[in-house]
Amino acid sequence: MSWDFSTEPEFEKKLEWMRRFMHDEVYPLEVLDVDERGFIRAIRPLQEEVKRQKLWATHLPPELGGQGYGQVKLGLMHEIEGASVWGPIVFGNQAPDSGNSEILAHFGTDEQKQRWLRPLLDGKIRSAFSMTEPNTAGSDPTLLSTTAELKDGEWVINGHKWFTSNGMIADFLIAMVVTEPQADPYERASMIIVPADTPGVQRVRNIPTLAGEHERFGYGHAEVVYENVRVPAENVLGERGQGFLIAQMRLGPGRIHHCMRWLGQARRAFDMLCERALQREAFGKKLAAHETVQNWIADSAAEMQAARLMTLHAAWMIDTQGAPAARKEISMIKFFGAKVLHDVIDRAIQVHGSLGYSADLPLEEMYRHARAARIYDGPDEVHRVTVARQFLSGYRPPEGMWPREHVPTRREAARRKFAALLEAATTDA
């Protein structure tokens, strides 16, 4: 089957506009020293301009205020936005709101969409995704221990979550909880909408992380305790026991978006790497003339190109065959893209020396964020296992004691195959 990642010229014009807009309007937000009110005042006009350009919330269908773009187009956009941590907010597709809006769009009832989705898309409210727990391994979601029991027409939720993205500032949370404890391990959990002001929702703290300064204005990863939290039975998303199915629908395309954002960050670090190599001199010549630095540049360029093509291929597979068909490809780009991001930023820091290590450049902050890429949306190790298992499923062990390519065995088989011809050749001679 041929691969085709091409987009029409009209869309390329949109991407070019995004590149200029990011450089001229969004990058300056990174160094703006204001409080949250000032920050919101600064980004509102930018968001309105994005809406005028019809580039707002493009991950959703037109009837919900988006553009209905497929994953290839979304990926190309995320590559540009992802170069700055504030880009996705300006374009209306920041995590976890973008993933939560997709869940609501695909699995929400009309009432749920009216109450939660439309205000979320308008930027009037914010959301959180509450799945990870401190007492169970995040790499094995079948171990989830937070429960929800249906009593008198209400879900009663009890449990302890953490790393609930934006939990401290959210107006509502989507909680992944066990509602079917006796079911198959992958059919035990459901997703339930929990208004943040519901009695019993204890938003304990934002957990301090390596990410540091970016998590201003309440953004971050919250610790949340649910103690006898009661919400209406109709707050369940989709069907009971569909939690894992919904999570995969949410996380599959989300990983494409992450990987393309990482490429945007990596490209920005690569630009700094190349510029510094041409600017700085050591031992009588420019850094760019030293073979080690040339190797860093060449390796970074090749790795970024490989990650980009792998990610676009996975996006194309989702567009043409659906997310389940692209499971292997999605897992490959997740761990490969995370490594490329880290390595390119690391080389850029190294070529800048002490300046790169300092906060006078964005590299040190980018480096701290890059470390998390190997953990969230499934740790690298789990994705590697997924990839290995799927490849191995297409193989069978050879019969007997020797490998299939064992030369003496193949030679004997070849002699038998060509015996008549070889005997004729000997006789003719």
Coordinates of C-alpha atoms in Angstrom, one line a residue:
M1 CA 0.0 0.0 0.0
S2 CA 1.4 3.4 -0.9
W3 CA 1.7 6.1 1.7
D4 CA 0.6 9.7 1.1
F5 CA 1.1 12.4 3.7
S6 CA 0.5 15.2 1.2
T7 CA -1.8 18.2 1.9
E8 CA -3.3 20.7 -0.4
P9 CA -1.5 24.1 -1.1
E10 CA -4.3 25.9 0.8
F11 CA -3.4 24.1 4.0
E12 CA 0.3 24.9 3.5
K13 CA -0.7 28.5 3.6
K14 CA -2.3 28.0 6.9
L15 CA 0.8 26.3 8.3
E16 CA 3.0 29.2 7.0
W17 CA 0.7 31.7 8.8
M18 CA 1.0 29.6 12.0
R19 CA 4.8 29.7 11.8
R20 CA 4.8 33.5 11.6
F21 CA 2.2 33.8 14.2
M22 CA 4.0 31.6 16.7
H23 CA 7.3 33.4 16.2
D24 CA 5.9 36.9 16.4
E25 CA 3.1 36.5 18.9
V26 CA 3.4 33.3 21.0
Y27 CA 7.1 33.0 21.7
P28 CA 7.1 36.4 23.5
L29 CA 4.6 35.0 26.0
E30 CA 7.3 32.7 27.3
V31 CA 9.2 35.6 28.9
L32 CA 6.3 37.8 29.8
D33 CA 6.4 38.5 33.6
V34 CA 2.8 38.9 34.5
D35 CA 0.2 37.3 36.8
E36 CA -2.6 35.1 35.6
R37 CA -5.0 37.9 34.9
G38 CA -2.4 39.7 32.8
F39 CA -1.5 36.5 30.9
I40 CA -5.2 35.8 30.1
R41 CA -5.5 39.4 28.9
A42 CA -2.5 38.9 26.7
I43 CA -3.7 35.6 25.1
R44 CA -7.3 36.5 24.5
P45 CA -6.6 38.6 21.3
L46 CA -4.4 35.9 20.1
Q47 CA -7.1 33.2 20.5
E48 CA -9.6 35.5 18.8
E49 CA -7.2 35.8 15.8
V50 CA -6.8 32.0 15.7
K51 CA -10.6 31.7 15.5
R52 CA -10.7 34.2 12.7
Q53 CA -8.2 32.1 10.8
K54 CA -10.4 29.0 11.4
L55 CA -7.6 27.3 13.3
W56 CA -9.3 27.0 16.7
A57 CA -9.9 23.5 18.2
T58 CA -9.2 21.9 14.9
H59 CA -9.2 18.4 16.5
L60 CA -13.0 18.4 16.6
P61 CA -15.7 18.2 13.8
P62 CA -17.2 21.4 12.3
E63 CA -20.5 21.0 14.1
L64 CA -18.6 21.3 17.4
G65 CA -16.6 24.4 16.4
G66 CA -13.6 22.6 14.9
Q67 CA -12.4 22.0 11.4
G68 CA -12.6 18.2 11.2
Y69 CA -9.0 17.9 10.3
G70 CA -7.5 14.4 10.2
Q71 CA -4.5 13.3 12.2
V72 CA -1.9 14.1 9.5
K73 CA -3.0 17.8 9.3
L74 CA -3.4 18.0 13.1
G75 CA 0.1 16.6 13.4
L76 CA 1.6 19.2 11.1
M77 CA -0.1 21.9 13.1
H78 CA 1.0 20.5 16.4
E79 CA 4.6 20.4 15.2
I80 CA 4.4 24.2 14.8
E81 CA 2.4 24.9 18.0
G82 CA 4.5 22.6 20.1
A83 CA 7.6 24.7 19.8
S84 CA 6.3 26.7 22.7
V85 CA 4.5 25.4 25.8
W86 CA 1.9 28.2 25.3
G87 CA 1.1 27.4 21.6
P88 CA -1.6 24.8 22.3
I89 CA -3.4 27.1 24.7
V90 CA -3.5 29.9 22.1
F91 CA -4.8 27.4 19.5
G92 CA -7.4 25.8 21.8
N93 CA -6.1 22.3 21.8
Q94 CA -4.0 22.1 25.0
A95 CA -3.9 18.9 27.1
P96 CA -5.9 17.7 28.8
D97 CA -8.8 19.8 27.5
S98 CA -8.3 18.6 23.9
G99 CA -8.4 14.9 24.8
N100 CA -11.4 15.5 27.2
S101 CA -13.2 17.4 24.5
E102 CA -12.7 14.4 22.1
I103 CA -14.1 12.0 24.7
L104 CA -17.2 14.2 25.2
A105 CA -17.6 14.6 21.4
H106 CA -17.5 10.9 20.8
F107 CA -19.1 9.4 23.9
G108 CA -21.0 12.3 25.6
T109 CA -24.8 12.6 25.6
D110 CA -26.4 15.7 24.2
E111 CA -26.9 17.0 27.7
Q112 CA -23.2 16.3 28.6
K113 CA -22.1 18.1 25.5
Q114 CA -24.3 21.1 26.2
R115 CA -23.2 21.4 29.8
W116 CA -19.5 20.6 29.5
L117 CA -18.2 20.4 26.0
R118 CA -19.4 23.7 24.5
P119 CA -18.2 25.9 27.4
L120 CA -14.9 24.0 27.3
L121 CA -14.5 24.8 23.6
D122 CA -15.4 28.4 24.2
G123 CA -12.6 28.6 26.8
K124 CA -15.2 29.4 29.6
I125 CA -14.3 26.4 31.7
R126 CA -11.3 24.0 32.2
S127 CA -11.1 20.3 32.6
A128 CA -8.9 17.6 34.2
F129 CA -8.2 14.0 33.5
S130 CA -8.0 11.9 36.6
M131 CA -6.6 8.4 36.1
T132 CA -3.2 7.9 37.6
E133 CA -3.0 6.7 41.2
P134 CA -0.1 6.9 43.7
N135 CA -0.7 3.3 45.1
T136 CA -0.9 1.4 41.8
A137 CA 1.5 1.2 38.9
G138 CA 0.5 3.6 36.1
S139 CA 2.0 1.3 33.6
D140 CA -0.7 -1.3 34.4
P141 CA -4.1 0.4 34.4
T142 CA -5.8 -2.8 35.2
L143 CA -4.7 -2.2 38.8
L144 CA -6.8 0.9 39.3
S145 CA -8.3 0.9 42.8
T146 CA -10.5 4.0 42.8
T147 CA -14.1 2.8 42.9
A148 CA -17.6 4.0 42.1
E149 CA -20.7 2.3 43.4
L150 CA -24.2 3.0 42.1
K151 CA -26.4 3.8 45.0
D152 CA -29.9 5.4 44.8
G153 CA -29.3 6.8 41.3
E154 CA -25.8 8.2 42.2
W155 CA -22.3 7.1 41.7
V156 CA -20.4 7.1 45.1
I157 CA -16.7 7.6 44.3
N158 CA -13.8 6.8 46.7
G159 CA -10.2 6.8 45.9
H160 CA -6.8 8.6 45.7
K161 CA -5.5 10.0 42.4
W162 CA -2.5 12.1 41.5
F163 CA -0.9 13.6 38.4
T164 CA -4.4 14.7 37.5
S165 CA -3.5 17.2 34.8
N166 CA -4.8 20.7 35.7
G167 CA -6.8 19.3 38.6
M168 CA -6.3 22.4 40.8
I169 CA -7.9 24.7 38.3
A170 CA -10.4 22.5 36.6
D171 CA -14.2 23.1 36.6
F172 CA -14.8 19.4 36.1
L173 CA -12.8 16.2 36.2
I174 CA -13.1 13.0 34.1
A175 CA -12.3 10.3 36.6
M176 CA -11.3 6.7 35.6
V177 CA -12.8 4.5 38.2
V178 CA -13.7 0.8 38.8
T179 CA -17.5 0.3 38.4
E180 CA -17.5 -3.4 37.4
P181 CA -15.1 -5.1 39.9
Q182 CA -16.0 -8.7 38.8
A183 CA -15.6 -8.1 35.1
D184 CA -12.7 -8.9 32.8
P185 CA -9.6 -6.7 33.8
Y186 CA -10.1 -4.5 30.7
E187 CA -13.8 -4.1 31.3
R188 CA -13.8 -3.1 35.0
A189 CA -13.4 0.7 34.6
S190 CA -15.7 3.5 33.5
M191 CA -15.2 7.2 33.0
I192 CA -17.4 9.5 35.1
I193 CA -17.7 13.3 34.9
V194 CA -17.2 14.9 38.4
P195 CA -17.9 18.6 38.8
A196 CA -14.9 20.0 40.8
D197 CA -17.1 21.6 43.4
T198 CA -18.8 18.3 44.3
P199 CA -18.6 17.7 48.1
G200 CA -15.9 15.2 48.9
V201 CA -13.5 16.2 46.1
Q202 CA -10.4 17.2 47.9
R203 CA -7.8 18.9 45.7
V204 CA -4.8 18.5 47.9
R205 CA -2.0 20.1 46.0
N206 CA -0.1 20.5 42.7
I207 CA 2.8 18.1 42.9
P208 CA 6.1 19.8 42.4
T209 CA 8.0 18.4 39.4
L210 CA 11.0 18.9 37.2
A211 CA 8.8 21.0 34.9
G212 CA 8.9 23.9 37.4
E213 CA 8.2 27.4 36.2
H214 CA 6.0 26.5 33.3
E215 CA 3.3 25.3 35.7
R216 CA 2.3 28.7 36.6
F217 CA -1.3 30.0 37.1
G218 CA -2.4 26.7 38.6
Y219 CA -1.5 24.5 35.7
G220 CA 0.2 21.3 36.7
H221 CA -0.4 17.8 38.1
A222 CA -2.7 17.6 41.1
E223 CA -3.2 15.2 43.9
V224 CA -6.9 14.6 44.3
V225 CA -8.8 12.5 47.0
Y226 CA -12.3 11.4 46.3
E227 CA -14.1 10.7 49.6
N228 CA -17.8 9.6 49.2
V229 CA -18.2 11.8 46.2
R230 CA -21.7 11.6 44.9
V231 CA -22.6 12.4 41.3
P232 CA -25.7 11.6 39.2
A233 CA -25.8 8.2 37.5
E234 CA -26.0 9.9 34.1
N235 CA -22.5 11.4 34.5
V236 CA -21.0 8.2 33.2
L237 CA -19.4 8.7 29.8
G238 CA -20.3 6.1 27.2
E239 CA -21.3 2.6 28.6
R240 CA -20.3 1.1 31.9
G241 CA -17.1 -0.8 31.6
Q242 CA -16.0 1.2 28.5
G243 CA -13.3 3.1 30.3
F244 CA -10.3 1.3 28.8
L245 CA -11.8 1.5 25.3
I246 CA -12.4 5.3 25.7
A247 CA -8.9 5.7 27.1
Q248 CA -7.4 4.1 24.0
M249 CA -9.5 6.3 21.8
R250 CA -8.3 9.3 23.7
L251 CA -4.6 8.3 24.1
G252 CA -3.9 7.0 20.5
P253 CA -4.4 10.3 18.6
G254 CA -3.1 12.2 21.7
R255 CA 0.3 10.4 21.3
I256 CA 0.5 11.7 17.7
H257 CA 0.0 15.2 19.0
H258 CA 2.6 14.8 21.7
C259 CA 5.2 13.4 19.3
M260 CA 4.7 16.2 16.8
R261 CA 4.9 18.8 19.5
W262 CA 8.1 17.2 20.6
L263 CA 9.4 17.6 17.1
G264 CA 8.6 21.3 17.2
Q265 CA 10.6 21.5 20.5
A266 CA 13.4 19.5 19.0
R267 CA 13.6 21.7 15.9
R268 CA 13.8 24.8 18.0
A269 CA 16.7 23.2 20.0
F270 CA 18.3 22.1 16.7
D271 CA 18.1 25.7 15.4
M272 CA 19.9 26.9 18.6
L273 CA 22.5 24.2 18.2
C274 CA 23.3 25.2 14.6
E275 CA 23.3 28.9 15.3
R276 CA 25.7 28.5 18.3
A277 CA 28.0 26.2 16.3
L278 CA 28.4 29.0 13.7
Q279 CA 28.7 31.7 16.3
R280 CA 31.1 30.3 18.9
E281 CA 34.8 29.7 18.4
A282 CA 37.1 27.4 20.3
F283 CA 40.7 26.1 19.6
G284 CA 41.2 28.4 16.6
K285 CA 38.0 27.6 14.7
K286 CA 34.2 27.7 14.8
L287 CA 32.5 25.0 16.7
A288 CA 30.8 24.0 13.4
A289 CA 34.2 23.1 12.1
H290 CA 34.8 20.5 14.8
E291 CA 33.9 17.0 13.8
T292 CA 32.1 16.1 17.0
V293 CA 29.8 19.1 16.6
Q294 CA 29.2 18.1 13.0
N295 CA 28.3 14.6 14.2
W296 CA 25.8 16.1 16.6
I297 CA 24.2 18.2 13.9
A298 CA 24.0 15.3 11.4
D299 CA 22.7 12.8 14.0
S300 CA 20.1 15.3 15.2
A301 CA 18.9 16.0 11.7
A302 CA 18.6 12.3 10.8
E303 CA 16.8 11.4 14.0
M304 CA 14.3 14.2 13.7
Q305 CA 13.5 13.3 10.1
A306 CA 13.1 9.7 11.0
A307 CA 10.8 10.6 14.0
R308 CA 8.8 12.9 11.8
L309 CA 8.2 10.4 9.0
M310 CA 7.3 7.7 11.6
T311 CA 4.8 10.0 13.3
L312 CA 3.2 11.1 10.0
H313 CA 2.9 7.5 8.9
A314 CA 1.2 6.6 12.2
A315 CA -1.1 9.6 11.7
W316 CA -1.9 8.6 8.2
M317 CA -2.7 5.1 9.4
I318 CA -5.2 6.5 11.9
D319 CA -6.8 8.6 9.2
T320 CA -7.1 5.7 6.8
Q321 CA -7.6 2.6 9.0
G322 CA -8.4 3.9 12.5
A323 CA -6.5 4.1 15.8
P324 CA -6.6 0.3 16.6
A325 CA -4.8 -0.5 13.4
A326 CA -2.0 1.9 14.2
R327 CA -1.3 0.6 17.7
K328 CA 2.2 -0.7 16.9
E329 CA 3.1 2.5 14.9
I330 CA 1.8 4.7 17.8
S331 CA 3.9 2.8 20.3
M332 CA 7.0 3.1 18.2
I333 CA 6.8 6.8 17.8
K334 CA 6.1 7.3 21.5
F335 CA 9.4 5.9 22.8
F336 CA 11.4 6.8 19.7
G337 CA 10.2 10.4 19.7
A338 CA 10.8 10.9 23.4
K339 CA 14.4 9.8 22.9
V340 CA 15.0 12.1 19.9
L341 CA 13.6 15.0 21.9
H342 CA 15.9 14.4 24.8
D343 CA 19.0 13.8 22.7
V344 CA 18.6 16.9 20.5
I345 CA 18.1 19.2 23.5
D346 CA 21.0 17.6 25.3
R347 CA 23.3 18.2 22.4
A348 CA 22.1 21.8 22.1
I349 CA 22.9 22.3 25.8
Q350 CA 26.3 20.8 25.4
V351 CA 27.3 23.1 22.5
H352 CA 26.2 26.1 24.5
G353 CA 28.2 25.0 27.5
S354 CA 27.4 26.9 30.8
L355 CA 25.0 29.2 28.9
G356 CA 22.9 26.3 27.8
Y357 CA 22.8 25.0 31.4
S358 CA 21.6 28.4 32.6
A359 CA 18.1 29.8 32.6
D360 CA 19.3 32.5 30.3
L361 CA 18.2 30.2 27.4
P362 CA 15.0 28.1 27.2
L363 CA 17.1 24.9 26.8
E364 CA 17.2 24.0 30.4
E365 CA 13.4 24.3 30.8
M366 CA 12.9 22.3 27.6
Y367 CA 15.3 19.6 29.0
R368 CA 13.2 19.3 32.2
H369 CA 10.0 18.9 30.2
A370 CA 11.6 16.4 27.9
R371 CA 12.4 14.0 30.7
A372 CA 8.6 13.6 31.4
A373 CA 8.1 12.4 27.8
R374 CA 9.4 9.0 28.7
I375 CA 6.7 8.6 31.4
Y376 CA 3.4 10.0 30.5
D377 CA 0.9 8.4 28.1
G378 CA 2.5 5.1 29.0
P379 CA 6.2 4.6 30.0
D380 CA 8.7 3.8 27.2
E381 CA 9.1 0.3 28.5
V382 CA 5.4 -0.6 28.0
H383 CA 5.4 0.8 24.5
R384 CA 8.6 -1.2 23.7
V385 CA 6.8 -4.4 24.9
T386 CA 3.8 -3.6 22.7
V387 CA 6.0 -3.2 19.7
A388 CA 8.0 -6.3 20.3
R389 CA 4.9 -8.5 20.9
Q390 CA 3.2 -7.3 17.8
F391 CA 6.3 -7.9 15.6
L392 CA 6.9 -11.3 17.2
S393 CA 3.2 -12.3 16.5
G394 CA 4.1 -12.4 12.8
Y395 CA 6.9 -14.9 13.3
R396 CA 7.1 -18.7 14.0
P397 CA 10.1 -20.6 15.3
P398 CA 11.8 -22.7 12.7
E399 CA 11.5 -26.5 12.9
G400 CA 14.4 -28.5 14.2
M401 CA 17.5 -27.3 16.0
W402 CA 19.0 -24.9 13.5
P403 CA 18.0 -21.3 12.6
R404 CA 16.3 -20.9 9.2
E405 CA 19.4 -19.2 7.7
H406 CA 21.8 -21.9 8.9
V407 CA 24.3 -22.1 6.0
P408 CA 25.2 -25.8 6.1
T409 CA 21.5 -26.8 6.2
R410 CA 20.7 -24.4 3.4
R411 CA 23.7 -25.7 1.4
E412 CA 22.5 -29.3 1.7
A413 CA 19.0 -28.2 0.6
A414 CA 20.4 -26.3 -2.4
R415 CA 22.4 -29.4 -3.5
R416 CA 19.2 -31.5 -3.4
K417 CA 17.3 -28.8 -5.3
F418 CA 19.9 -28.5 -8.1
A419 CA 21.1 -32.1 -8.0
A420 CA 19.9 -33.0 -11.5
L421 CA 21.3 -29.8 -13.0
L422 CA 24.7 -30.3 -11.2
E423 CA 24.9 -34.0 -12.4
A424 CA 24.1 -33.0 -16.0
A425 CA 26.8 -30.3 -15.8
T426 CA 29.3 -32.8 -14.6
T427 CA 28.3 -35.3 -17.3
D428 CA 28.5 -32.7 -20.0
A429 CA 32.0 -31.7 -18.9

